[in-house]
Amino acid sequence: MLVLGIESSCDETGVALVDAGGSEVPRLLSHALYSQIQMHQAYGGVVPELASRDHIRRVLPLTRQVMEEAGQTLAQVDVVAYTRGPGLAGALLVGAGVACALAAALGKPVMGVHHLEGHLLSPFLSVDPPVFPFVALLVSGGHTQLMRVDRVGSYELLGETIDDAAGEAFDKSAKLMGLPYPGGPHLADLARQGDGAAFKLPRPLLHSGNLDFSFAGLKTAVLTQAKKLGSELESRKADLAAATQAAIVEVLVKKSLAAMAQTGLKRLVVAGGVGANAQLRSQLNAACQQRGIRVHYPELHLCTDNGAMIALAAGMRLQAGLETLQRGYTFDVKPRWNLAELSA
Ligand code: KG4
Ligand code: ZN
């Protein structure tokens, strides 16, 4: 069964084709991605209206490319899946509209997918896929959550951020240091040359006794430190970047370990853009190895938004018998959508 997946929730247009035949994990046949990052960089962040318009320009050429690379035709597609939410309303509407129009033209069913379910299941496309049950650390630009995942479609929220997401903490701190959007990867690069212990930055909620996070105070502390440095900031920027990264990573690692201890599970899955962070990966790997915990990540190029995870999640939900295929082509999008609602 061929599932076409379309992702357009933010500033990346992603399209992919998976084969979800049988009971094995869906196989990725091809995927294509267009990142709008350069366009938004001039504004220091995503401009929603520009994002929507660019998705319109990219989505069909990317779809053609994906079909060609897979050696398939659109007529062979069995299901068209798209990101229904959460994300930017206008951007989501482009993917939903195109997916429904395409499915209607082909007479095939259509399926809306939860963006975070895509992220969460994306490690199943890696060379070292996880097995259920596991704890998932979802760390993206908009979300920071720890979930208990018993099977496809069963997501129990263990803890989440009460303010900024981890990706947001990276991005906002990077912006204060004058780094380009999105700041996360730039800050991580700069941090390689710095000393993480050079500045003492707060680790909010580290000892809160629950699995919630808070990153808003960190950004303020970085701003205060940057102001204090004044003209020295330029020469100390790498140290400040390293200290910021160290604070975020320490909180993510400690809370993940606490979630493992609380659930008694021995598998941790890390997903979302911040999951690409090398420091997070190396510290989690070291801490988990000591405790006999296996950690699974998506392939690096599938950490940030992509169509493969949407096609995959659709395929896995179908295989799990969680979806009845719809041939109705009216649609809505869900800019705000709680992942735990899928378990209901
Ligand atoms: O999952 P994602 O692509 O989009 C959302 O669904 O939000 O995540 C994007 C976030 C951004 O905040 C970006 O700065 C961050 O992931 N990010 C990183 C790295 N690569 C991406 N943060 C830290 N280190 C990285 N290497
Ligand atoms: Zn995402």
mmCIF file of C-alpha atoms in Angstrom, residues 28-300:
data_model
loop_
_atom_site.group_PDB
_atom_site.id
_atom_site.type_symbol
_atom_site.label_atom_id
_atom_site.label_comp_id
_atom_site.label_asym_id
_atom_site.label_seq_id
_atom_site.Cartn_x
_atom_site.Cartn_y
_atom_site.Cartn_z
ATOM 1 C CA LEU A 28 10.499 4.925 2.745
ATOM 2 C CA LEU A 29 10.570 4.888 -1.064
ATOM 3 C CA SER A 30 11.464 8.528 -1.646
ATOM 4 C CA HIS A 31 11.199 11.929 -0.062
ATOM 5 C CA ALA A 32 11.845 15.546 -0.998
ATOM 6 C CA LEU A 33 12.134 18.661 1.088
ATOM 7 C CA TYR A 34 12.242 22.369 0.455
ATOM 8 C CA SER A 35 13.347 24.550 3.341
ATOM 9 C CA GLN A 36 12.189 28.172 3.388
ATOM 10 C CA ILE A 37 14.761 29.116 6.017
ATOM 11 C CA GLN A 38 16.672 31.507 3.741
ATOM 12 C CA MET A 39 13.511 33.422 2.872
ATOM 13 C CA HIS A 40 12.562 33.904 6.543
ATOM 14 C CA GLN A 41 16.113 34.717 7.672
ATOM 15 C CA ALA A 42 15.757 38.320 6.491
ATOM 16 C CA TYR A 43 12.967 38.765 9.073
ATOM 17 C CA GLY A 44 14.662 36.897 11.944
ATOM 18 C CA GLY A 45 11.844 34.338 12.144
ATOM 19 C CA VAL A 46 9.025 32.656 10.225
ATOM 20 C CA VAL A 47 6.569 35.028 8.507
ATOM 21 C CA PRO A 48 3.357 32.954 8.341
ATOM 22 C CA GLU A 49 1.890 34.525 5.187
ATOM 23 C CA LEU A 50 5.147 34.120 3.267
ATOM 24 C CA ALA A 51 5.352 30.512 4.471
ATOM 25 C CA SER A 52 1.853 29.693 3.153
ATOM 26 C CA ARG A 53 2.556 31.246 -0.244
ATOM 27 C CA ASP A 54 5.821 29.401 -0.613
ATOM 28 C CA HIS A 55 4.228 26.043 0.296
ATOM 29 C CA ILE A 56 1.828 26.629 -2.617
ATOM 30 C CA ARG A 57 4.786 27.098 -4.985
ATOM 31 C CA ARG A 58 6.729 24.054 -3.778
ATOM 32 C CA VAL A 59 4.290 21.292 -3.002
ATOM 33 C CA LEU A 60 3.409 20.040 -6.487
ATOM 34 C CA PRO A 61 6.950 20.107 -7.948
ATOM 35 C CA LEU A 62 8.123 18.199 -4.847
ATOM 36 C CA THR A 63 5.294 15.676 -5.295
ATOM 37 C CA ARG A 64 6.308 15.109 -8.930
ATOM 38 C CA GLN A 65 9.921 14.675 -7.837
ATOM 39 C CA VAL A 66 8.980 12.117 -5.170
ATOM 40 C CA MET A 67 6.865 10.051 -7.585
ATOM 41 C CA GLU A 68 9.599 10.121 -10.206
ATOM 42 C CA GLU A 69 12.322 9.094 -7.760
ATOM 43 C CA ALA A 70 10.179 6.217 -6.496
ATOM 44 C CA GLY A 71 9.428 5.133 -10.058
ATOM 45 C CA GLN A 72 5.676 5.299 -9.359
ATOM 46 C CA THR A 73 2.759 7.251 -10.762
ATOM 47 C CA LEU A 74 0.133 9.170 -8.781
ATOM 48 C CA ALA A 75 -2.478 6.640 -9.930
ATOM 49 C CA GLN A 76 -0.654 4.007 -7.859
ATOM 50 C CA VAL A 77 -0.962 5.991 -4.610
ATOM 51 C CA ASP A 78 -3.452 4.333 -2.222
ATOM 52 C CA VAL A 79 -3.764 7.021 0.464
ATOM 53 C CA VAL A 80 -2.870 10.722 0.565
ATOM 54 C CA ALA A 81 -1.814 11.883 4.050
ATOM 55 C CA TYR A 82 -1.143 15.425 5.214
ATOM 56 C CA THR A 83 -0.241 17.264 8.410
ATOM 57 C CA ARG A 84 -3.519 18.407 9.969
ATOM 58 C CA GLY A 85 -1.843 20.175 12.914
ATOM 59 C CA PRO A 86 -0.435 21.569 15.070
ATOM 60 C CA GLY A 87 1.262 24.402 13.186
ATOM 61 C CA LEU A 88 0.614 27.649 11.341
ATOM 62 C CA ALA A 89 -3.013 27.731 10.182
ATOM 63 C CA GLY A 90 -2.353 29.114 6.695
ATOM 64 C CA ALA A 91 0.588 26.806 6.077
ATOM 65 C CA LEU A 92 -1.425 23.772 7.226
ATOM 66 C CA LEU A 93 -4.309 24.761 4.932
ATOM 67 C CA VAL A 94 -2.025 24.561 1.894
ATOM 68 C CA GLY A 95 -0.985 20.967 2.610
ATOM 69 C CA ALA A 96 -4.522 19.944 3.564
ATOM 70 C CA GLY A 97 -6.042 21.600 0.498
ATOM 71 C CA VAL A 98 -3.544 20.096 -1.916
ATOM 72 C CA ALA A 99 -3.804 16.624 -0.315
ATOM 73 C CA CYS A 100 -7.615 16.651 -0.472
ATOM 74 C CA ALA A 101 -7.701 17.959 -4.041
ATOM 75 C CA LEU A 102 -5.174 15.348 -5.141
ATOM 76 C CA ALA A 103 -7.041 12.535 -3.375
ATOM 77 C CA ALA A 104 -10.369 13.692 -4.820
ATOM 78 C CA ALA A 105 -8.909 13.793 -8.327
ATOM 79 C CA LEU A 106 -7.462 10.296 -7.884
ATOM 80 C CA GLY A 107 -10.571 8.955 -6.112
ATOM 81 C CA LYS A 108 -8.382 7.836 -3.197
ATOM 82 C CA PRO A 109 -8.845 8.207 0.558
ATOM 83 C CA VAL A 110 -7.266 11.045 2.481
ATOM 84 C CA MET A 111 -5.938 11.166 6.025
ATOM 85 C CA GLY A 112 -4.936 13.997 8.404
ATOM 86 C CA VAL A 113 -1.880 13.298 10.564
ATOM 87 C CA HIS A 114 -0.695 14.825 13.852
ATOM 88 C CA HIS A 115 2.676 16.507 13.258
ATOM 89 C CA LEU A 116 4.079 15.387 16.622
ATOM 90 C CA GLU A 117 3.035 11.782 16.041
ATOM 91 C CA GLY A 118 5.133 12.032 12.894
ATOM 92 C CA HIS A 119 8.158 13.284 14.850
ATOM 93 C CA LEU A 120 7.624 10.701 17.562
ATOM 94 C CA LEU A 121 7.476 7.751 15.152
ATOM 95 C CA SER A 122 10.269 9.036 12.864
ATOM 96 C CA PRO A 123 12.984 6.900 14.558
ATOM 97 C CA PHE A 124 11.177 3.863 13.090
ATOM 98 C CA LEU A 125 12.727 4.893 9.765
ATOM 99 C CA SER A 126 16.253 4.734 11.200
ATOM 100 C CA VAL A 127 18.705 1.847 10.922
ATOM 101 C CA ASP A 128 18.170 1.206 14.645
ATOM 102 C CA PRO A 129 14.386 1.373 15.084
ATOM 103 C CA PRO A 130 12.861 1.243 18.591
ATOM 104 C CA VAL A 131 10.314 -1.283 19.858
ATOM 105 C CA PHE A 132 7.316 -0.443 22.056
ATOM 106 C CA PRO A 133 6.905 0.546 24.844
ATOM 107 C CA PHE A 134 9.178 3.544 25.255
ATOM 108 C CA VAL A 135 9.452 7.034 26.669
ATOM 109 C CA ALA A 136 9.610 9.756 24.019
ATOM 110 C CA LEU A 137 11.375 13.060 24.489
ATOM 111 C CA LEU A 138 9.807 15.383 21.923
ATOM 112 C CA VAL A 139 11.957 18.458 21.476
ATOM 113 C CA SER A 140 10.990 20.753 18.624
ATOM 114 C CA GLY A 141 10.695 24.465 17.988
ATOM 115 C CA GLY A 142 7.204 24.575 19.460
ATOM 116 C CA HIS A 143 7.058 21.625 21.862
ATOM 117 C CA THR A 144 8.971 20.035 24.706
ATOM 118 C CA GLN A 145 7.212 16.970 26.055
ATOM 119 C CA LEU A 146 7.919 13.644 27.673
ATOM 120 C CA MET A 147 5.420 10.976 26.651
ATOM 121 C CA ARG A 148 4.903 7.346 27.522
ATOM 122 C CA VAL A 149 4.240 5.438 24.303
ATOM 123 C CA ASP A 150 2.878 1.894 24.618
ATOM 124 C CA ARG A 151 1.952 1.406 20.968
ATOM 125 C CA VAL A 152 1.000 3.427 17.906
ATOM 126 C CA GLY A 153 -1.776 5.794 18.979
ATOM 127 C CA SER A 154 -1.181 5.452 22.720
ATOM 128 C CA TYR A 155 0.429 8.628 24.025
ATOM 129 C CA GLU A 156 0.411 9.522 27.702
ATOM 130 C CA LEU A 157 1.786 12.933 28.609
ATOM 131 C CA LEU A 158 4.300 12.683 31.482
ATOM 132 C CA GLY A 159 5.484 16.279 31.478
ATOM 133 C CA GLU A 160 5.882 19.308 29.248
ATOM 134 C CA THR A 161 7.166 22.841 29.166
ATOM 135 C CA ILE A 162 5.112 25.427 31.003
ATOM 136 C CA ASP A 163 6.466 28.236 28.793
ATOM 137 C CA ASP A 164 9.082 28.181 25.997
ATOM 138 C CA ALA A 165 10.047 25.014 24.138
ATOM 139 C CA ALA A 166 13.664 23.806 24.101
ATOM 140 C CA GLY A 167 14.020 24.778 20.428
ATOM 141 C CA GLU A 168 12.617 28.187 21.234
ATOM 142 C CA ALA A 169 15.196 28.573 24.031
ATOM 143 C CA PHE A 170 17.945 27.777 21.519
ATOM 144 C CA ASP A 171 16.469 30.131 18.910
ATOM 145 C CA LYS A 172 15.749 33.076 21.208
ATOM 146 C CA SER A 173 19.152 32.870 22.922
ATOM 147 C CA ALA A 174 20.859 32.654 19.534
ATOM 148 C CA LYS A 175 18.955 35.723 18.338
ATOM 149 C CA LEU A 176 20.184 37.668 21.381
ATOM 150 C CA MET A 177 23.715 36.717 20.336
ATOM 151 C CA GLY A 178 23.083 37.996 16.815
ATOM 152 C CA LEU A 179 23.043 34.554 15.179
ATOM 153 C CA PRO A 180 20.831 33.917 12.120
ATOM 154 C CA TYR A 181 17.441 32.155 12.228
ATOM 155 C CA PRO A 182 16.873 29.356 13.168
ATOM 156 C CA GLY A 183 19.440 29.809 15.881
ATOM 157 C CA GLY A 184 19.577 26.252 17.277
ATOM 158 C CA PRO A 185 22.096 24.746 14.847
ATOM 159 C CA HIS A 186 24.125 28.005 14.686
ATOM 160 C CA LEU A 187 24.322 28.223 18.472
ATOM 161 C CA ALA A 188 25.366 24.560 18.624
ATOM 162 C CA ASP A 189 28.134 25.205 16.071
ATOM 163 C CA LEU A 190 29.458 28.212 17.971
ATOM 164 C CA ALA A 191 29.287 26.307 21.269
ATOM 165 C CA ARG A 192 31.884 23.840 19.963
ATOM 166 C CA GLN A 193 34.562 26.514 20.456
ATOM 167 C CA GLY A 194 33.299 27.620 23.866
ATOM 168 C CA ASP A 195 33.450 26.557 27.499
ATOM 169 C CA GLY A 196 30.070 25.504 28.885
ATOM 170 C CA ALA A 197 31.190 26.247 32.452
ATOM 171 C CA ALA A 198 32.270 29.828 31.671
ATOM 172 C CA PHE A 199 28.934 31.276 32.816
ATOM 173 C CA LYS A 200 26.477 30.050 35.426
ATOM 174 C CA LEU A 201 23.028 29.967 33.859
ATOM 175 C CA PRO A 202 19.822 28.753 35.563
ATOM 176 C CA ARG A 203 18.389 25.249 35.141
ATOM 177 C CA PRO A 204 14.693 26.040 35.771
ATOM 178 C CA LEU A 205 12.519 23.308 37.344
ATOM 179 C CA LEU A 206 15.499 20.927 37.463
ATOM 180 C CA HIS A 207 14.553 19.864 40.986
ATOM 181 C CA SER A 208 10.811 20.443 40.712
ATOM 182 C CA GLY A 209 10.063 16.789 41.446
ATOM 183 C CA ASN A 210 7.889 16.498 38.343
ATOM 184 C CA LEU A 211 8.602 16.103 34.635
ATOM 185 C CA ASP A 212 7.696 19.634 33.558
ATOM 186 C CA PHE A 213 10.139 22.052 31.940
ATOM 187 C CA SER A 214 10.547 25.827 31.869
ATOM 188 C CA PHE A 215 12.934 27.648 29.551
ATOM 189 C CA ALA A 216 11.668 31.244 29.543
ATOM 190 C CA GLY A 217 13.913 32.266 32.462
ATOM 191 C CA LEU A 218 16.984 30.969 30.682
ATOM 192 C CA LYS A 219 16.506 33.375 27.780
ATOM 193 C CA THR A 220 16.249 36.264 30.270
ATOM 194 C CA ALA A 221 19.427 35.101 32.020
ATOM 195 C CA VAL A 222 21.237 34.955 28.670
ATOM 196 C CA LEU A 223 20.052 38.491 27.888
ATOM 197 C CA THR A 224 21.244 39.749 31.292
ATOM 198 C CA GLN A 225 24.617 38.077 30.777
ATOM 199 C CA ALA A 226 24.946 39.490 27.259
ATOM 200 C CA LYS A 227 24.197 43.006 28.540
ATOM 201 C CA LYS A 228 26.706 42.600 31.350
ATOM 202 C CA LEU A 229 29.383 41.599 28.849
ATOM 203 C CA GLY A 230 28.711 44.668 26.686
ATOM 204 C CA SER A 231 31.566 45.165 24.246
ATOM 205 C CA GLU A 232 33.157 41.929 25.474
ATOM 206 C CA LEU A 233 30.200 39.901 24.155
ATOM 207 C CA GLU A 234 31.745 39.397 20.736
ATOM 208 C CA SER A 235 34.885 37.744 22.126
ATOM 209 C CA ARG A 236 32.940 35.683 24.728
ATOM 210 C CA LYS A 237 30.073 34.637 22.460
ATOM 211 C CA ALA A 238 31.255 31.050 22.053
ATOM 212 C CA ASP A 239 31.421 30.643 25.856
ATOM 213 C CA LEU A 240 27.929 32.078 26.264
ATOM 214 C CA ALA A 241 26.616 29.770 23.517
ATOM 215 C CA ALA A 242 28.262 26.766 25.178
ATOM 216 C CA ALA A 243 26.832 27.724 28.582
ATOM 217 C CA THR A 244 23.340 28.146 27.120
ATOM 218 C CA GLN A 245 23.512 24.780 25.376
ATOM 219 C CA ALA A 246 24.872 23.143 28.546
ATOM 220 C CA ALA A 247 21.906 24.466 30.571
ATOM 221 C CA ILE A 248 19.288 23.259 28.065
ATOM 222 C CA VAL A 249 20.956 19.885 27.582
ATOM 223 C CA GLU A 250 21.385 19.249 31.306
ATOM 224 C CA VAL A 251 17.692 19.844 31.962
ATOM 225 C CA LEU A 252 16.623 17.656 29.027
ATOM 226 C CA VAL A 253 18.934 14.813 30.101
ATOM 227 C CA LYS A 254 17.994 14.890 33.798
ATOM 228 C CA LYS A 255 14.247 15.062 33.121
ATOM 229 C CA SER A 256 14.503 12.230 30.587
ATOM 230 C CA LEU A 257 16.307 10.064 33.144
ATOM 231 C CA ALA A 258 13.638 10.919 35.721
ATOM 232 C CA ALA A 259 10.955 9.837 33.235
ATOM 233 C CA MET A 260 12.791 6.539 32.684
ATOM 234 C CA ALA A 261 12.982 5.979 36.447
ATOM 235 C CA GLN A 262 9.307 6.880 36.937
ATOM 236 C CA THR A 263 8.030 4.546 34.201
ATOM 237 C CA GLY A 264 10.613 1.802 34.737
ATOM 238 C CA LEU A 265 10.987 1.590 30.939
ATOM 239 C CA LYS A 266 14.345 0.878 29.332
ATOM 240 C CA ARG A 267 13.930 2.581 25.963
ATOM 241 C CA LEU A 268 14.059 6.266 25.188
ATOM 242 C CA VAL A 269 13.155 7.792 21.840
ATOM 243 C CA VAL A 270 14.289 11.334 21.070
ATOM 244 C CA ALA A 271 12.510 13.219 18.293
ATOM 245 C CA GLY A 272 12.068 16.733 16.897
ATOM 246 C CA GLY A 273 14.550 19.315 15.634
ATOM 247 C CA VAL A 274 16.540 19.647 18.876
ATOM 248 C CA GLY A 275 17.118 15.875 18.673
ATOM 249 C CA ALA A 276 19.755 16.745 16.062
ATOM 250 C CA ASN A 277 21.858 18.469 18.745
ATOM 251 C CA ALA A 278 25.194 16.634 19.071
ATOM 252 C CA GLN A 279 25.731 17.614 22.713
ATOM 253 C CA LEU A 280 22.272 16.345 23.679
ATOM 254 C CA ARG A 281 22.933 13.083 21.854
ATOM 255 C CA SER A 282 26.332 12.464 23.430
ATOM 256 C CA GLN A 283 25.188 13.298 26.989
ATOM 257 C CA LEU A 284 22.010 11.242 26.695
ATOM 258 C CA ASN A 285 23.944 8.320 25.228
ATOM 259 C CA ALA A 286 26.491 8.386 28.053
ATOM 260 C CA ALA A 287 23.891 8.730 30.831
ATOM 261 C CA CYS A 288 21.609 6.056 29.368
ATOM 262 C CA GLN A 289 24.415 3.597 28.718
ATOM 263 C CA GLN A 290 25.322 3.713 32.417
ATOM 264 C CA ARG A 291 21.727 2.819 33.303
ATOM 265 C CA GLY A 292 21.156 0.099 30.713
ATOM 266 C CA ILE A 293 18.752 2.287 28.716
ATOM 267 C CA ARG A 294 18.664 2.143 24.899
ATOM 268 C CA VAL A 295 18.277 5.496 23.129
ATOM 269 C CA HIS A 296 16.861 5.816 19.616
ATOM 270 C CA TYR A 297 17.010 8.836 17.339
ATOM 271 C CA PRO A 298 15.686 9.656 13.893
ATOM 272 C CA GLU A 299 18.291 9.820 11.142
ATOM 273 C CA LEU A 300 19.809 13.309 11.347
#
